[in-house]
Coordinates of C-alpha atoms in Angstrom, one line a residue:
M135 CA -59.5 119.8 -44.5
R136 CA -56.4 117.7 -43.9
K137 CA -58.4 114.5 -43.5
A138 CA -60.4 115.3 -46.7
L139 CA -57.2 115.7 -48.7
F140 CA -55.8 112.5 -47.4
L141 CA -58.9 110.5 -48.2
I142 CA -58.9 111.9 -51.8
C143 CA -55.4 110.6 -52.2
L144 CA -56.4 107.2 -50.9
S145 CA -59.2 107.0 -53.5
F146 CA -56.5 106.8 -56.1
F147 CA -53.8 104.9 -54.2
P148 CA -55.9 102.6 -51.9
C149 CA -53.2 100.8 -49.9
F150 CA -50.0 102.3 -48.5
S151 CA -48.9 100.2 -45.6
L152 CA -45.3 99.3 -46.0
F153 CA -42.1 98.9 -44.1
G154 CA -39.2 101.3 -43.9
L155 CA -36.2 99.5 -45.5
N156 CA -33.3 102.1 -45.4
G157 CA -34.3 103.6 -42.0
M158 CA -37.8 105.1 -42.5
Y159 CA -37.3 105.4 -46.2
R160 CA -37.8 102.9 -49.1
I161 CA -34.7 101.7 -51.0
G162 CA -35.8 103.6 -54.1
F163 CA -38.7 104.7 -56.3
G164 CA -39.8 103.2 -59.6
T165 CA -39.7 99.6 -60.7
P166 CA -36.5 99.9 -62.9
A167 CA -34.6 101.5 -60.0
K168 CA -35.7 98.9 -57.5
G169 CA -34.4 96.2 -59.8
I170 CA -30.9 97.7 -59.4
G171 CA -30.9 98.3 -55.7
G172 CA -32.6 101.6 -55.8
V173 CA -29.9 103.4 -57.9
A174 CA -31.2 106.5 -59.6
A175 CA -29.1 109.6 -58.7
G176 CA -27.2 109.5 -61.9
F177 CA -29.3 107.0 -63.9
P178 CA -32.7 108.3 -65.2
Q179 CA -34.9 105.3 -66.2
D180 CA -38.5 106.5 -65.6
T181 CA -40.4 109.4 -64.1
L182 CA -40.2 108.1 -60.6
S183 CA -36.4 108.3 -60.7
A184 CA -37.1 112.1 -60.3
M185 CA -38.1 111.3 -56.7
T186 CA -34.4 110.6 -56.1
N187 CA -33.0 113.3 -58.5
P188 CA -35.5 115.9 -59.9
A189 CA -33.1 116.7 -62.7
N190 CA -33.8 113.2 -64.2
L191 CA -37.2 114.4 -65.4
V192 CA -35.8 115.9 -68.7
P193 CA -33.9 112.8 -70.0
V194 CA -36.8 110.4 -69.3
G195 CA -39.0 112.5 -71.7
K196 CA -42.7 112.2 -72.1
R197 CA -44.0 109.2 -70.3
V198 CA -46.3 107.8 -67.6
D199 CA -45.5 105.0 -65.1
L200 CA -47.8 103.2 -62.7
N201 CA -46.6 100.5 -60.3
L202 CA -48.1 98.1 -57.8
E203 CA -46.0 96.5 -55.0
Y204 CA -46.6 93.5 -52.7
L205 CA -44.5 93.2 -49.6
R206 CA -44.2 90.3 -47.1
G207 CA -42.1 90.8 -43.9
T208 CA -41.5 88.7 -40.8
R209 CA -40.2 90.1 -37.5
I210 CA -39.7 88.4 -34.2
G211 CA -38.9 90.2 -30.9
K212 CA -37.4 88.5 -27.9
I213 CA -36.9 89.6 -24.3
R214 CA -34.7 87.5 -22.0
G215 CA -33.5 87.7 -18.4
N216 CA -35.8 90.6 -17.2
L217 CA -36.6 90.8 -13.5
F218 CA -40.2 92.0 -14.0
I219 CA -41.5 89.8 -16.7
S220 CA -40.9 86.2 -17.9
D221 CA -38.9 85.5 -21.0
I222 CA -41.1 86.3 -24.0
D223 CA -41.2 86.0 -27.8
I224 CA -43.3 88.5 -29.7
E225 CA -44.5 88.1 -33.3
I226 CA -44.2 91.8 -34.3
S227 CA -45.4 91.5 -37.9
R228 CA -48.9 89.9 -37.7
N229 CA -49.8 92.0 -40.7
K230 CA -47.3 90.2 -43.0
N231 CA -48.9 91.0 -46.4
M232 CA -49.0 94.6 -47.6
I233 CA -49.7 96.4 -50.8
S234 CA -48.6 99.8 -52.0
A235 CA -48.7 101.8 -55.2
E236 CA -46.9 104.7 -56.9
G237 CA -47.1 106.6 -60.2
G238 CA -45.6 109.4 -62.2
L239 CA -46.2 111.6 -65.3
S240 CA -43.8 113.8 -67.1
W241 CA -44.0 116.0 -70.2
T242 CA -41.3 117.9 -72.0
F243 CA -41.4 121.3 -73.8
F244 CA -39.1 123.6 -75.8
D245 CA -37.5 120.9 -77.9
G246 CA -37.2 118.6 -74.9
R247 CA -35.2 121.0 -72.8
F248 CA -37.8 121.7 -70.1
A249 CA -39.9 119.1 -68.3
M250 CA -42.8 119.2 -65.8
G251 CA -44.1 116.2 -63.9
L252 CA -46.3 115.0 -61.1
L253 CA -45.0 112.1 -58.9
I254 CA -47.0 110.3 -56.2
A255 CA -45.5 107.6 -54.0
P256 CA -45.4 106.5 -50.4
Q257 CA -42.0 107.5 -49.1
A258 CA -42.0 106.3 -45.4
G259 CA -44.0 104.4 -42.9
G260 CA -44.9 100.9 -41.8
V261 CA -47.1 98.7 -39.8
T262 CA -46.2 97.0 -36.5
T263 CA -48.8 94.6 -34.9
W264 CA -47.9 92.4 -32.0
N265 CA -49.5 89.0 -31.3
K266 CA -49.2 89.8 -27.5
N267 CA -50.1 92.6 -25.2
D268 CA -47.3 94.9 -24.1
P269 CA -46.0 93.0 -21.0
F270 CA -44.2 95.9 -19.2
Y271 CA -45.8 97.4 -16.1
P272 CA -48.4 98.6 -16.2
P273 CA -49.3 96.0 -18.8
S274 CA -51.6 96.8 -21.7
D275 CA -55.0 95.2 -22.1
Q276 CA -54.6 94.7 -25.9
P277 CA -51.9 93.9 -28.4
F278 CA -49.7 96.8 -29.5
H279 CA -50.4 98.2 -33.0
I280 CA -49.0 101.1 -34.9
D281 CA -49.8 102.1 -38.6
V282 CA -48.1 105.1 -40.0
M283 CA -47.7 106.3 -43.6
Y284 CA -46.3 109.4 -45.3
L285 CA -47.4 110.0 -48.9
A286 CA -45.4 112.3 -51.2
I287 CA -47.3 114.2 -53.9
T288 CA -44.4 115.9 -55.7
P289 CA -44.8 118.5 -58.6
T290 CA -41.4 118.5 -60.3
F291 CA -39.7 120.9 -62.8
A292 CA -36.5 120.3 -64.6
L293 CA -34.4 122.1 -67.2
E294 CA -31.4 121.4 -69.5
F295 CA -29.6 124.6 -68.9
F296 CA -26.3 124.0 -70.7
K297 CA -25.2 121.8 -73.6
H298 CA -21.7 121.7 -75.1
D299 CA -19.8 119.3 -77.4
V300 CA -17.0 119.0 -74.9
W301 CA -18.6 119.5 -71.5
G302 CA -21.7 117.5 -72.2
R303 CA -25.3 118.2 -71.1
H304 CA -26.3 119.7 -67.8
F305 CA -29.7 119.4 -66.1
I306 CA -31.2 120.9 -62.9
G307 CA -34.5 120.1 -61.2
V308 CA -36.6 120.9 -58.2
G309 CA -39.6 119.2 -56.7
V310 CA -41.8 120.1 -53.7
D311 CA -43.2 117.3 -51.6
L312 CA -46.7 117.8 -50.4
T313 CA -46.9 115.2 -47.6
P314 CA -50.2 114.1 -46.1
A315 CA -49.6 111.6 -43.3
R316 CA -51.8 109.4 -41.1
L317 CA -51.2 107.6 -37.8
K318 CA -53.1 105.1 -35.6
V319 CA -51.8 103.6 -32.3
S320 CA -53.3 101.2 -29.9
G321 CA -52.2 99.0 -27.0
M322 CA -49.8 101.5 -25.3
Q323 CA -51.6 102.0 -22.0
G324 CA -48.3 101.3 -20.3
L325 CA -46.8 104.6 -21.6
A326 CA -50.1 106.4 -21.0
N327 CA -50.0 105.4 -17.3
Q328 CA -46.5 106.8 -16.9
G329 CA -44.7 103.5 -17.1
G330 CA -43.9 100.8 -19.6
L331 CA -40.8 100.2 -21.6
L332 CA -40.6 103.6 -23.2
G333 CA -40.8 105.7 -20.0
G334 CA -43.0 108.7 -19.2
T335 CA -45.1 111.1 -21.3
S336 CA -46.0 114.8 -21.0
Y337 CA -49.6 114.1 -22.3
P338 CA -50.9 110.8 -20.9
N339 CA -54.3 111.4 -22.5
H340 CA -52.8 111.6 -26.0
V341 CA -50.8 108.4 -26.3
T342 CA -53.0 105.5 -27.5
N343 CA -56.4 104.3 -28.7
K344 CA -57.4 107.6 -30.4
G345 CA -58.2 106.2 -33.8
W346 CA -56.8 107.7 -37.0
D347 CA -55.1 111.0 -36.9
Y348 CA -54.0 113.0 -39.9
T349 CA -51.5 115.8 -40.5
F350 CA -49.7 117.5 -43.4
G351 CA -46.1 118.6 -44.2
W352 CA -43.8 119.6 -47.0
A353 CA -40.2 119.3 -48.2
V354 CA -38.0 120.5 -51.1
R355 CA -36.0 118.3 -53.5
V356 CA -33.3 119.7 -55.7
G357 CA -31.0 117.9 -58.1
Y358 CA -28.3 118.2 -60.7
L359 CA -27.4 115.7 -63.5
W360 CA -24.4 115.9 -65.8
E361 CA -24.3 113.7 -68.9
F362 CA -20.6 114.2 -69.6
R363 CA -20.7 111.6 -72.4
P364 CA -23.5 109.3 -73.6
W365 CA -21.6 106.5 -71.7
L366 CA -20.9 108.5 -68.5
T367 CA -23.5 110.3 -66.3
G368 CA -23.4 111.6 -62.8
G369 CA -25.8 113.2 -60.5
I370 CA -26.3 114.6 -57.0
A371 CA -29.5 115.4 -55.1
Y372 CA -30.8 116.6 -51.8
K373 CA -34.1 116.3 -50.0
S374 CA -34.7 118.7 -47.1
K375 CA -36.2 117.6 -43.9
T376 CA -39.9 117.1 -44.2
W377 CA -41.5 119.7 -41.9
M378 CA -44.7 118.0 -40.6
G379 CA -47.6 119.3 -38.6
S380 CA -48.6 117.6 -35.4
F381 CA -50.4 114.4 -34.8
D382 CA -52.4 116.1 -32.0
S383 CA -54.1 112.9 -30.9
Y384 CA -50.7 111.3 -30.2
K385 CA -48.7 114.3 -29.0
G386 CA -47.9 112.3 -25.8
L387 CA -46.1 109.6 -27.8
I388 CA -44.1 111.7 -30.4
S389 CA -41.6 114.4 -29.5
P390 CA -42.0 117.3 -29.8
H391 CA -45.7 117.7 -29.2
G392 CA -46.8 115.1 -31.9
R393 CA -44.6 116.4 -34.7
A394 CA -42.8 113.5 -36.5
D395 CA -40.6 115.1 -39.2
L396 CA -38.8 113.0 -41.8
P397 CA -35.0 113.3 -42.0
A398 CA -33.1 115.1 -44.8
Y399 CA -31.4 112.9 -47.4
L400 CA -28.3 113.6 -49.6
I401 CA -27.4 111.3 -52.4
G402 CA -25.0 111.1 -55.4
G403 CA -24.2 108.6 -58.0
V404 CA -22.7 107.7 -61.4
S405 CA -23.7 105.4 -64.3
V406 CA -21.3 104.0 -66.8
K407 CA -21.9 102.2 -70.1
P408 CA -18.8 100.0 -70.7
F409 CA -20.7 98.4 -73.6
R410 CA -23.6 99.8 -75.6
Q411 CA -26.2 97.5 -74.1
T412 CA -24.7 97.4 -70.5
T413 CA -25.0 100.0 -67.8
I414 CA -23.4 99.8 -64.4
A415 CA -24.5 102.3 -61.8
F416 CA -23.7 103.2 -58.2
D417 CA -25.2 105.5 -55.6
I418 CA -24.2 106.6 -52.1
G419 CA -26.5 108.4 -49.8
R420 CA -26.6 109.9 -46.3
I421 CA -29.8 110.0 -44.2
Y422 CA -29.7 112.6 -41.5
N423 CA -31.8 110.9 -38.8
H424 CA -30.4 112.9 -36.0
G425 CA -32.1 116.0 -37.4
A426 CA -35.6 114.6 -37.0
E427 CA -36.3 114.9 -33.2
A428 CA -38.9 112.1 -33.0
F429 CA -36.3 109.6 -34.1
G430 CA -33.0 111.3 -33.2
N431 CA -33.7 112.5 -29.7
P432 CA -32.1 110.4 -26.9
V433 CA -34.1 107.5 -25.4
F434 CA -35.9 108.0 -22.1
T435 CA -33.8 107.3 -19.0
F436 CA -34.7 107.7 -15.3
A437 CA -31.3 109.4 -14.8
D438 CA -32.4 112.1 -17.3
P439 CA -36.2 111.8 -17.5
K440 CA -37.2 113.8 -20.6
P441 CA -40.8 112.5 -21.2
H442 CA -42.2 111.7 -24.7
G443 CA -44.1 114.6 -26.2
A444 CA -42.0 117.4 -24.5
S445 CA -40.2 120.1 -26.5
N446 CA -36.9 118.2 -26.1
G447 CA -38.7 114.9 -25.2
A448 CA -37.5 111.3 -25.6
G449 CA -37.0 109.7 -29.0
F450 CA -35.3 106.6 -30.2
E451 CA -31.7 107.9 -30.5
W452 CA -31.4 107.0 -34.2
Q453 CA -28.0 107.8 -35.8
S454 CA -27.5 109.3 -39.2
T455 CA -26.8 106.4 -41.7
T456 CA -25.1 105.8 -45.0
V457 CA -26.7 103.8 -47.8
Y458 CA -24.8 102.1 -50.7
K459 CA -26.5 101.0 -53.9
V460 CA -25.1 99.3 -56.9
G461 CA -26.7 97.7 -60.0
I462 CA -26.3 96.5 -63.6
T463 CA -28.7 96.6 -66.5
Q464 CA -28.3 94.4 -69.6
Q465 CA -30.3 94.7 -72.7
L466 CA -30.6 91.2 -74.1
A467 CA -32.6 92.2 -77.2
D468 CA -34.7 95.2 -78.4
V469 CA -37.6 93.9 -76.3
I470 CA -35.9 92.6 -73.2
T471 CA -33.8 94.3 -70.5
V472 CA -32.8 92.5 -67.3
R473 CA -31.4 94.0 -64.1
A474 CA -29.7 93.0 -60.8
G475 CA -28.5 95.0 -57.8
Y476 CA -27.5 95.2 -54.2
N477 CA -28.5 97.7 -51.5
Y478 CA -26.7 98.1 -48.2
G479 CA -28.1 100.4 -45.5
Q480 CA -26.6 101.0 -42.1
L481 CA -29.0 100.4 -39.3
P482 CA -30.1 103.6 -37.5
W483 CA -30.2 101.9 -34.1
N484 CA -27.3 102.8 -31.7
E485 CA -26.6 99.4 -30.2
Q486 CA -24.4 101.0 -27.5
V487 CA -27.5 102.7 -26.0
D488 CA -29.5 100.7 -23.4
D489 CA -33.0 100.0 -24.6
A490 CA -32.2 100.7 -28.3
A491 CA -33.0 97.2 -29.3
A492 CA -36.1 97.2 -27.2
G493 CA -37.2 100.4 -29.0
A494 CA -36.9 98.6 -32.3
I495 CA -39.8 96.3 -31.2
Y496 CA -42.1 99.3 -31.5
L497 CA -41.0 100.7 -34.8
P498 CA -41.3 99.6 -38.5
S499 CA -38.7 97.2 -39.8
T500 CA -35.3 98.3 -41.3
I501 CA -33.1 95.9 -43.3
R502 CA -29.4 96.0 -43.8
H503 CA -28.7 93.8 -46.9
H504 CA -31.0 93.7 -50.0
L505 CA -30.5 91.7 -53.2
T506 CA -32.6 92.9 -56.1
F507 CA -33.6 91.7 -59.6
G508 CA -35.7 93.2 -62.4
A509 CA -36.7 93.1 -66.0
T510 CA -38.5 95.1 -68.7
L511 CA -40.5 94.0 -71.8
D512 CA -40.6 96.9 -74.3
F513 CA -43.3 96.7 -76.9
G514 CA -42.4 99.9 -78.7
G515 CA -43.6 102.6 -76.4
Q516 CA -45.5 100.4 -74.0
M517 CA -43.5 98.6 -71.3
I518 CA -44.1 96.0 -68.6
N519 CA -41.6 96.3 -65.7
A520 CA -41.0 93.9 -62.8
A521 CA -38.7 94.0 -59.7
L522 CA -38.0 91.6 -56.9
I523 CA -36.3 92.7 -53.6
Y524 CA -35.1 90.2 -51.0
G525 CA -34.1 91.6 -47.6
F526 CA -31.8 89.2 -45.8
K527 CA -32.6 88.3 -42.2
H528 CA -30.7 90.2 -39.6
S529 CA -31.0 90.8 -35.9
I530 CA -30.4 93.8 -33.6
H531 CA -29.8 93.0 -29.9
G532 CA -28.9 94.9 -26.8
P533 CA -29.4 95.4 -23.1
L534 CA -32.4 96.7 -21.2
G535 CA -31.6 99.4 -18.7
G536 CA -31.5 98.4 -15.0
D537 CA -34.5 100.7 -14.3
L538 CA -36.5 98.4 -16.6
G539 CA -35.4 95.2 -14.9
G540 CA -32.3 94.5 -17.0
G541 CA -31.9 91.6 -19.4
K542 CA -31.6 91.7 -23.1
A543 CA -33.8 92.4 -26.1
E544 CA -33.5 91.1 -29.7
V545 CA -35.4 91.9 -32.9
S546 CA -35.0 89.8 -36.1
S547 CA -36.3 90.9 -39.5
D548 CA -36.5 89.8 -43.1
M549 CA -38.7 90.6 -46.0
I550 CA -39.4 90.1 -49.7
T551 CA -41.2 92.4 -52.1
F552 CA -42.4 92.1 -55.7
Q553 CA -43.3 95.0 -57.8
V554 CA -44.9 95.1 -61.3
G555 CA -45.6 98.2 -63.4
I556 CA -46.7 99.5 -66.8
S557 CA -45.2 102.4 -68.7
K558 CA -46.2 104.4 -71.7
V559 CA -43.6 106.5 -73.6
W560 CA -44.4 109.1 -76.3

């Protein structure tokens, strides 16, 4: 049943492989928001902004948005000075070119004070494919590959519950993420044989080369939006942890017992119109990675050997992180709006932990600095939107534990994405 549901989703949105950019999450949802660094908590522009703040659904009104995104990323891993293997460079992103899609529909009722919508978007995941076999003992007989994707299908409801000449307009919203997910892993025989870089496992027969596995989860999104004046709006929103079922085929890789929950996320923001055709907006968010055991649990150590897959098994020791987003929109004419923005996300890796950098070799890319641009052509109810995101190259580096032969590991990442979409407003 879970597999059938997922395949039905894929028939409408055929390609979802992407990188995590702010941790496991994308920098934002919707082409207009991506043009301004992902800002959306206090700045409703399209239906997909309700993925950030469900209360945005009423102000955006009756509309539909469909977007297609192309991503190209480059990642290189390096291991130096290890006692057990020679110095090695690993091309981590052999699958450089990826496509994803997203869409949203909203409709208003009761004089525009109540809205219902359906939003569909990939919210987390990535692809990592090495051009070499895992070299750590016992070595793998094929290149490492992981493909993971979480899709959010989010029915959303929003209400304007208060309106006052002095205190402005107040909106609340709620959405429920229905989250099918898929996972495929190969080339990790080292872990399956109680060795390798990541340490031991509780289920050696459920680590690698099991084909596609599917599971399902859910989360709740709630949000509040306050339009104090037509030129000043603020919002705050919270997404709960996504409670996932287990990837049973890979329960020896993921702690606990194959369940890879997604972390909770709190975000708030404001938008200001200093001039009638200019809007400046800012968001700040907190991703609670430590609450998702698969990512937040401590890394495996021989001093405290908690194997992968156990109830309190090894993870990647990700820290909770803060994300900052800022952007500006400028309407140049009735038909043209341009955008620019910046997104900064703290890296989740704890560089003080031995093997943290080496663990990054196995996971999807995260980027610290993003510069974004966008534009909209408005033809009176029909719009064409575009956004460009450039993730600046950065590196994470750190030591390998003495039990693994010492030395250092380094992972360098950069990426560029281009998204184009169409919108219809009634």
